[in-house]
């Protein structure tokens, strides 16, 4: 029986947007274990959704018998790849070093560091920091025609507004990484996002020009929403993997709310479900979209991968409780707080709490006290999942959930949180 080529799996999952010679790449991946690398620049204290595509692709390759090298760029993180929005803010060495450690910690759980295909973590600061400018220009810069560098899409778009020599030269640094890893570790394959395609091919070309070697590269596609805009953003910013920057609840909610048109693509890219399971979920999405079976499985699978199964259960329990289907007291305080902040609401100063009508208005669940009163009389107002019968109800501190929250709901689908600031105590 012929062993399946991992390239077929990557193509089925929609993970190959561009590649160098496809037949040569297929042959290399089919002939034996290939050493490959993927790089991550620590330009923030956390990875995000786009980086997760690369991490999971590395895991797929490792699971297929190839050996990963995960590069966290302590050197390139000091520079930053050129982007359309303009020059990056340069961070200090201490900041970048801290972020290198954080990013490494996020990557490591996804890869195995034992066995014949054990992963290796590397940092390009180790071979870049001691390199002199003269050596860099002679040994690396000599192989880069400026006319080709100017023709790169992002550079061409930035020329009118201006681009620094620092960012213009980034491609040389990333290419140096590929050459160094080729020489020192026998790495012959690099991959990254499609926005990195110019850097990927430049590295392979440097290996050919400098050492007469042959290397491969491929790029994963840019993920976009159904309307063509870029994925990876929530209302609060990027879809961070760090739970302190984006709560597991908010992370889970993001995947639950993806469009029907994108469920199939995202299941293939972000989960390790089999073809049969994914195709079944695709069919359910077409036939019974109101059940949102694909979104539910997607949210559970990706949240479990990043945050663990316990956080999946907490996120689901919190969502159920907030809509009246569970016990609010059973939800972890930080999960409850995250869910309520996600929903939107208000914060009150410490002291006597307003009456229920004022609370409904303050939380945005009613436009006026008159509307709030009608909501109560019609049986549509809830405090901590208990129907409010009395429009003159006066909540007290005893009603606070998780120490500082009131959970308000109007009808079955609209809820909001009111957070009460803690009292400030002063010593005599």
Coordinates of C-alpha atoms in Angstrom, one line a residue:
X1 CA 0.0 0.0 0.0
X2 CA 1.4 3.4 -1.0
X3 CA 1.9 5.9 1.9
X4 CA -0.2 9.0 1.3
X5 CA 1.9 12.1 0.5
X6 CA 1.3 14.9 3.1
X7 CA 1.2 17.4 0.2
X8 CA -2.1 15.8 -0.9
X9 CA -3.6 16.4 2.6
X10 CA -2.3 20.0 2.7
X11 CA -3.8 20.7 -0.8
X12 CA -7.2 19.1 0.2
X13 CA -7.2 21.3 3.3
X14 CA -6.6 24.4 1.1
X15 CA -3.2 25.1 2.7
X16 CA -1.1 25.6 -0.5
X17 CA -1.6 29.0 -2.1
X18 CA 1.9 29.1 -3.8
X19 CA 4.8 26.7 -4.0
X20 CA 8.1 26.3 -5.8
X21 CA 8.2 23.4 -8.2
X22 CA 5.2 21.4 -7.1
X23 CA 6.4 18.0 -8.5
X24 CA 9.8 18.4 -6.9
X25 CA 8.2 19.3 -3.5
X26 CA 5.9 16.3 -3.7
X27 CA 8.9 14.1 -4.5
X28 CA 10.9 15.4 -1.6
X29 CA 8.1 15.0 0.9
X30 CA 7.5 11.4 -0.4
X31 CA 11.1 10.2 -0.4
X32 CA 11.9 10.6 3.3
X33 CA 11.8 12.8 6.3
X34 CA 12.3 16.5 5.3
X35 CA 13.7 19.1 7.7
X36 CA 11.6 22.3 7.4
X37 CA 11.2 25.5 9.2
X38 CA 8.6 28.2 9.8
X39 CA 9.3 31.6 11.3
X40 CA 7.5 33.8 13.8
X41 CA 8.5 37.4 14.5
X42 CA 7.7 38.5 18.1
X43 CA 6.3 41.9 17.1
X44 CA 3.6 41.5 19.9
X45 CA 3.4 39.5 23.1
X46 CA 1.2 36.9 21.6
X47 CA 0.6 34.9 18.4
X48 CA -2.8 35.3 16.7
X49 CA -5.1 33.5 14.4
X50 CA -2.9 33.9 11.3
X51 CA 0.1 32.4 13.2
X52 CA -2.0 29.5 14.3
X53 CA -2.4 28.5 10.6
X54 CA 1.4 28.1 10.5
X55 CA 1.7 26.3 13.8
X56 CA -0.9 23.7 12.8
X57 CA 0.6 23.2 9.4
X58 CA 3.9 22.5 11.1
X59 CA 2.2 19.9 13.3
X60 CA 0.6 18.3 10.2
X61 CA 4.0 18.0 8.6
X62 CA 5.6 16.6 11.8
X63 CA 2.7 14.1 12.1
X64 CA 3.5 12.9 8.6
X65 CA 7.1 12.2 9.6
X66 CA 8.9 15.4 8.8
X67 CA 11.1 17.3 11.2
X68 CA 10.1 20.9 12.3
X69 CA 12.3 23.8 13.2
X70 CA 10.3 26.6 14.7
X71 CA 12.1 29.9 14.5
X72 CA 11.2 32.8 16.8
X73 CA 12.9 35.8 15.4
X74 CA 14.7 37.7 18.1
X75 CA 16.6 39.5 15.3
X76 CA 13.9 40.0 12.7
X77 CA 11.5 40.9 15.6
X78 CA 13.7 43.9 16.2
X79 CA 13.0 45.1 12.6
X80 CA 9.6 43.9 11.4
X81 CA 8.5 42.9 7.9
X82 CA 7.3 45.8 5.8
X83 CA 3.5 46.2 5.8
X84 CA 1.1 48.3 3.8
X85 CA 0.1 50.4 6.8
X86 CA 3.5 52.0 7.3
X87 CA 6.6 51.8 9.4
X88 CA 6.5 49.6 12.5
X89 CA 7.4 50.9 15.9
X90 CA 10.8 49.5 16.9
X91 CA 10.7 47.7 20.2
X92 CA 13.6 47.5 22.7
X93 CA 15.8 44.5 22.9
X94 CA 14.4 43.6 26.4
X95 CA 10.9 43.8 25.1
X96 CA 11.6 41.6 22.1
X97 CA 13.4 39.1 24.3
X98 CA 10.4 38.9 26.6
X99 CA 8.1 38.4 23.6
X100 CA 10.4 35.7 22.2
X101 CA 9.9 33.7 25.4
X102 CA 6.1 34.2 25.3
X103 CA 5.8 33.2 21.7
X104 CA 8.0 30.1 22.2
X105 CA 5.8 29.0 25.0
X106 CA 2.7 29.3 22.8
X107 CA 4.3 27.2 20.0
X108 CA 5.8 24.4 22.1
X109 CA 2.6 22.6 23.1
X110 CA 1.7 21.9 19.5
X111 CA 4.9 20.1 18.5
X112 CA 6.6 17.0 19.8
X113 CA 10.2 17.5 21.0
X114 CA 11.0 13.8 21.3
X115 CA 11.5 10.9 18.9
X116 CA 13.1 10.7 15.5
X117 CA 11.2 13.7 14.2
X118 CA 11.7 15.9 17.3
X119 CA 11.1 19.6 16.9
X120 CA 13.8 22.2 17.5
X121 CA 13.3 25.8 18.5
X122 CA 15.8 28.3 17.1
X123 CA 16.3 32.1 17.4
X124 CA 17.9 34.0 14.6
X125 CA 19.4 36.5 17.0
X126 CA 21.9 33.7 17.8
X127 CA 23.5 34.0 14.3
X128 CA 22.7 37.5 13.4
X129 CA 23.7 39.6 16.4
X130 CA 27.5 38.9 16.0
X131 CA 27.5 39.3 12.2
X132 CA 29.3 42.5 11.1
X133 CA 27.8 44.9 8.7
X134 CA 30.7 44.3 6.3
X135 CA 30.1 40.6 6.3
X136 CA 26.4 41.0 5.9
X137 CA 26.7 43.3 2.9
X138 CA 29.5 41.2 1.2
X139 CA 28.1 37.7 1.9
X140 CA 24.3 38.3 1.7
X141 CA 23.6 41.7 0.2
X142 CA 25.8 40.9 -2.9
X143 CA 23.2 38.3 -4.0
X144 CA 20.2 40.7 -4.0
X145 CA 19.6 42.9 -7.1
X146 CA 18.0 46.1 -6.0
X147 CA 15.7 46.2 -9.0
X148 CA 14.1 43.0 -7.9
X149 CA 13.8 44.2 -4.3
X150 CA 12.0 47.3 -5.5
X151 CA 9.6 45.2 -7.5
X152 CA 8.3 43.4 -4.4
X153 CA 4.6 44.3 -4.0
X154 CA 4.7 45.7 -0.5
X155 CA 7.8 47.7 -1.3
X156 CA 6.3 49.1 -4.5
X157 CA 3.2 50.2 -2.6
X158 CA 5.3 51.9 0.1
X159 CA 7.7 53.8 -2.2
X160 CA 5.5 56.9 -2.6
X161 CA 4.8 57.2 1.1
X162 CA 8.3 56.2 2.0
X163 CA 10.0 53.1 3.4
X164 CA 13.1 52.9 5.6
X165 CA 16.2 51.1 4.6
X166 CA 15.6 49.0 7.8
X167 CA 12.4 47.5 6.6
X168 CA 13.5 47.5 2.9
X169 CA 16.4 45.2 4.0
X170 CA 14.1 42.7 6.0
X171 CA 14.1 40.3 3.1
X172 CA 17.9 39.9 3.4
X173 CA 17.6 38.9 7.1
X174 CA 14.9 36.3 6.4
X175 CA 16.9 34.9 3.5
X176 CA 19.9 34.7 5.8
X177 CA 17.9 32.6 8.2
X178 CA 17.0 30.0 5.4
X179 CA 20.7 29.9 4.3
X180 CA 22.0 29.5 7.9
X181 CA 19.5 26.7 8.7
X182 CA 20.2 25.0 5.3
X183 CA 24.0 25.0 6.1
X184 CA 23.8 24.1 9.8
X185 CA 20.8 21.9 10.0
X186 CA 20.1 20.6 6.5
X187 CA 16.8 22.3 6.3
X188 CA 15.5 22.3 2.7
X189 CA 11.9 23.6 3.1
X190 CA 10.4 26.8 4.4
X191 CA 6.8 27.8 4.5
X192 CA 4.8 30.8 5.7
X193 CA 1.8 32.9 4.9
X194 CA 1.2 34.1 1.4
X195 CA 2.2 37.6 2.4
X196 CA 5.7 36.1 2.9
X197 CA 5.9 34.6 -0.5
X198 CA 8.6 37.0 -1.7
X199 CA 10.7 36.4 1.4
X200 CA 10.3 32.6 1.0
X201 CA 11.4 32.5 -2.6
X202 CA 14.2 35.0 -1.9
X203 CA 15.7 32.6 0.7
X204 CA 15.5 29.6 -1.7
X205 CA 17.2 31.8 -4.3
X206 CA 20.0 32.8 -1.9
X207 CA 20.7 29.2 -1.2
X208 CA 21.0 28.5 -4.9
X209 CA 23.2 31.6 -5.6
X210 CA 25.4 31.3 -2.6
X211 CA 25.9 27.6 -2.1
X212 CA 24.5 26.0 -5.3
X213 CA 21.9 24.3 -3.2
X214 CA 18.3 23.4 -3.8
X215 CA 15.5 24.3 -1.5
X216 CA 11.7 24.3 -1.5
X217 CA 9.0 26.7 -0.3
X218 CA 5.3 27.0 -0.1
X219 CA 2.8 29.6 1.2
X220 CA -0.5 29.1 2.9
X221 CA -3.4 31.3 1.7
X222 CA -4.6 34.5 3.4
X223 CA -7.8 33.8 5.1
X224 CA -10.7 36.2 4.4
X225 CA -14.3 36.6 5.5
X226 CA -17.1 36.0 3.0
X227 CA -17.0 39.7 2.1
X228 CA -13.3 39.5 1.3
X229 CA -12.0 41.3 4.4
X230 CA -9.2 39.9 6.5
X231 CA -10.0 37.3 9.2
X232 CA -8.3 37.4 12.5
X233 CA -10.1 40.4 14.1
X234 CA -12.7 40.6 16.8
X235 CA -14.4 43.7 18.1
X236 CA -11.7 44.1 20.6
X237 CA -8.8 43.6 18.2
X238 CA -6.8 40.6 16.9
X239 CA -7.8 37.1 17.7
X240 CA -4.9 36.5 20.1
X241 CA -4.0 33.1 21.5
X242 CA -2.9 34.4 24.9
X243 CA -5.9 34.0 27.3
X244 CA -4.9 37.2 29.1
X245 CA -5.3 39.2 25.8
X246 CA -8.4 37.4 24.6
X247 CA -10.4 35.2 26.9
X248 CA -11.1 31.6 26.0
X249 CA -14.8 32.5 26.1
X250 CA -14.4 35.3 23.5
X251 CA -12.2 33.0 21.5
X252 CA -14.8 30.3 21.5
X253 CA -17.5 32.8 20.6
X254 CA -15.5 34.0 17.6
X255 CA -15.5 30.6 16.0
X256 CA -19.2 30.0 16.8
X257 CA -20.1 33.1 14.9
X258 CA -18.3 32.5 11.6
X259 CA -20.3 32.7 8.4
X260 CA -21.9 29.5 6.9
X261 CA -19.9 30.2 3.7
X262 CA -16.6 29.9 5.6
X263 CA -17.2 26.9 7.9
X264 CA -15.9 24.3 5.5
X265 CA -12.7 26.3 4.8
X266 CA -12.0 26.9 8.5
X267 CA -12.7 23.3 9.6
X268 CA -10.1 22.1 7.1
X269 CA -7.5 24.6 8.1
X270 CA -7.9 24.7 11.9
X271 CA -9.0 21.2 12.9
X272 CA -7.6 17.7 12.7
X273 CA -11.0 16.1 12.0
X274 CA -11.0 13.5 9.3
X275 CA -12.2 14.1 5.7
X276 CA -15.4 12.1 6.5
X277 CA -16.2 14.1 9.6
X278 CA -15.6 17.5 7.8
X279 CA -17.6 16.5 4.8
X280 CA -20.5 15.4 7.1
X281 CA -20.4 18.8 8.8
X282 CA -20.3 20.5 5.5
X283 CA -23.4 18.7 4.4
X284 CA -25.2 19.5 7.7
X285 CA -24.3 23.2 7.1
X286 CA -25.9 23.1 3.7
X287 CA -29.0 21.2 4.7
X288 CA -29.7 22.5 8.2
X289 CA -27.7 25.8 8.6
X290 CA -29.9 26.8 11.5
X291 CA -28.4 24.0 13.7
X292 CA -24.9 25.6 13.2
X293 CA -23.3 22.1 13.6
X294 CA -20.2 23.1 11.7
X295 CA -19.7 26.3 13.8
X296 CA -20.2 24.4 17.1
X297 CA -17.7 21.7 16.2
X298 CA -15.2 24.3 14.9
X299 CA -15.4 26.4 18.1
X300 CA -15.0 23.3 20.3
X301 CA -12.1 21.9 18.3
X302 CA -10.0 25.0 17.9
X303 CA -10.6 26.2 21.5
X304 CA -9.6 22.8 22.8
X305 CA -6.4 22.9 20.7
X306 CA -5.4 26.4 22.0
X307 CA -6.9 26.5 25.5
X308 CA -7.8 22.9 26.5
X309 CA -11.1 21.0 26.9
X310 CA -11.8 22.5 30.3
X311 CA -12.0 26.0 28.8
X312 CA -14.4 24.7 26.1
X313 CA -16.7 23.4 28.7
X314 CA -16.5 26.6 30.7
X315 CA -17.2 28.7 27.6
X316 CA -20.3 26.5 26.7
X317 CA -21.5 26.5 30.3
X318 CA -21.2 30.3 30.5
X319 CA -23.1 30.9 27.3
X320 CA -25.8 28.5 28.4
X321 CA -26.1 30.2 31.8
X322 CA -26.2 33.7 30.4
X323 CA -29.2 32.7 28.3
X324 CA -31.0 31.2 31.2
X325 CA -30.0 27.6 30.6
X326 CA -27.6 27.0 33.5
X327 CA -26.3 28.1 36.9
X328 CA -24.5 31.4 36.9
X329 CA -22.8 30.5 40.2
X330 CA -21.1 27.5 38.6
X331 CA -19.2 29.6 36.1
X332 CA -15.6 30.7 37.0
X333 CA -15.5 34.4 37.9
X334 CA -13.0 35.3 35.2
X335 CA -15.0 33.4 32.5
X336 CA -18.3 35.1 33.6
X337 CA -16.6 38.5 33.6
X338 CA -15.2 38.0 30.2
X339 CA -18.5 36.9 28.8
X340 CA -20.3 39.9 30.2
X341 CA -17.7 42.3 29.0
X342 CA -18.0 40.7 25.5
X343 CA -21.7 41.3 25.6
X344 CA -21.3 44.9 26.5
X345 CA -22.8 46.6 29.6
X346 CA -21.8 49.2 32.0
X347 CA -19.8 49.8 35.2
X348 CA -21.3 51.4 38.3
X349 CA -19.4 53.1 41.1
X350 CA -19.5 51.5 44.5
X351 CA -22.5 52.4 46.7
X352 CA -26.2 51.8 46.7
X353 CA -27.4 50.1 43.5
X354 CA -30.0 51.6 41.3
X355 CA -33.4 50.1 40.9
X356 CA -34.1 47.5 38.3
X357 CA -35.6 50.0 35.8
X358 CA -32.5 52.2 35.9
X359 CA -30.3 49.1 35.6
X360 CA -32.1 48.0 32.4
X361 CA -31.6 51.4 30.9
X362 CA -27.9 51.7 32.1
X363 CA -27.2 48.2 30.6
X364 CA -28.6 49.2 27.2
X365 CA -31.5 46.8 27.4
X366 CA -34.2 49.5 27.4
X367 CA -34.2 53.0 26.0
X368 CA -36.1 54.6 28.8
X369 CA -37.6 53.8 32.2
X370 CA -41.0 53.6 30.6
X371 CA -39.8 50.9 28.2
X372 CA -38.1 49.1 31.0
X373 CA -41.3 49.2 33.1
X374 CA -43.2 47.7 30.2
X375 CA -40.6 45.0 29.8
X376 CA -41.0 44.0 33.4
X377 CA -44.8 44.0 33.2
X378 CA -44.7 41.8 30.1
X379 CA -42.5 39.3 31.9
X380 CA -39.5 39.9 29.8
X381 CA -37.0 41.2 32.3
X382 CA -34.6 38.9 34.3
X383 CA -32.0 39.5 37.0
X384 CA -29.5 36.8 37.4
X385 CA -31.8 34.5 35.4
X386 CA -34.8 35.1 37.7
X387 CA -37.8 36.8 36.2
X388 CA -38.4 40.2 37.6
X389 CA -42.0 40.6 38.8
X390 CA -41.7 43.9 40.6
X391 CA -40.8 47.1 38.7
X392 CA -39.7 48.7 42.0
X393 CA -37.2 45.9 42.7
X394 CA -34.1 47.2 44.4
X395 CA -31.1 44.9 44.0
X396 CA -28.5 44.8 46.8
X397 CA -24.9 43.6 47.1
X398 CA -26.3 40.2 48.0
X399 CA -27.4 39.9 44.4
X400 CA -23.9 40.3 43.0
X401 CA -22.7 37.3 41.1
X402 CA -18.9 36.5 41.3
X403 CA -18.6 39.3 43.7
X404 CA -19.2 42.2 41.4
X405 CA -21.8 41.5 38.6
X406 CA -25.5 41.7 38.0
X407 CA -26.6 39.7 35.0
X408 CA -29.6 41.3 33.2
X409 CA -31.5 39.8 30.4
X410 CA -34.4 41.0 28.2
X411 CA -36.3 38.2 26.6
X412 CA -34.5 35.1 25.5
X413 CA -31.6 36.5 23.5
X414 CA -30.5 39.9 24.9
X415 CA -28.3 40.1 28.0
X416 CA -25.8 42.4 29.5
X417 CA -23.7 42.8 32.6
X418 CA -23.5 45.5 35.1
X419 CA -20.2 45.6 37.0
X420 CA -20.1 47.2 40.3
X421 CA -16.7 48.7 41.2
X422 CA -15.3 47.5 44.5
X423 CA -15.4 49.8 47.5
X424 CA -12.1 51.5 48.2
X425 CA -10.9 51.0 51.7
X426 CA -8.3 53.3 53.4
X427 CA -6.4 52.5 56.5
X428 CA -6.1 55.0 59.3

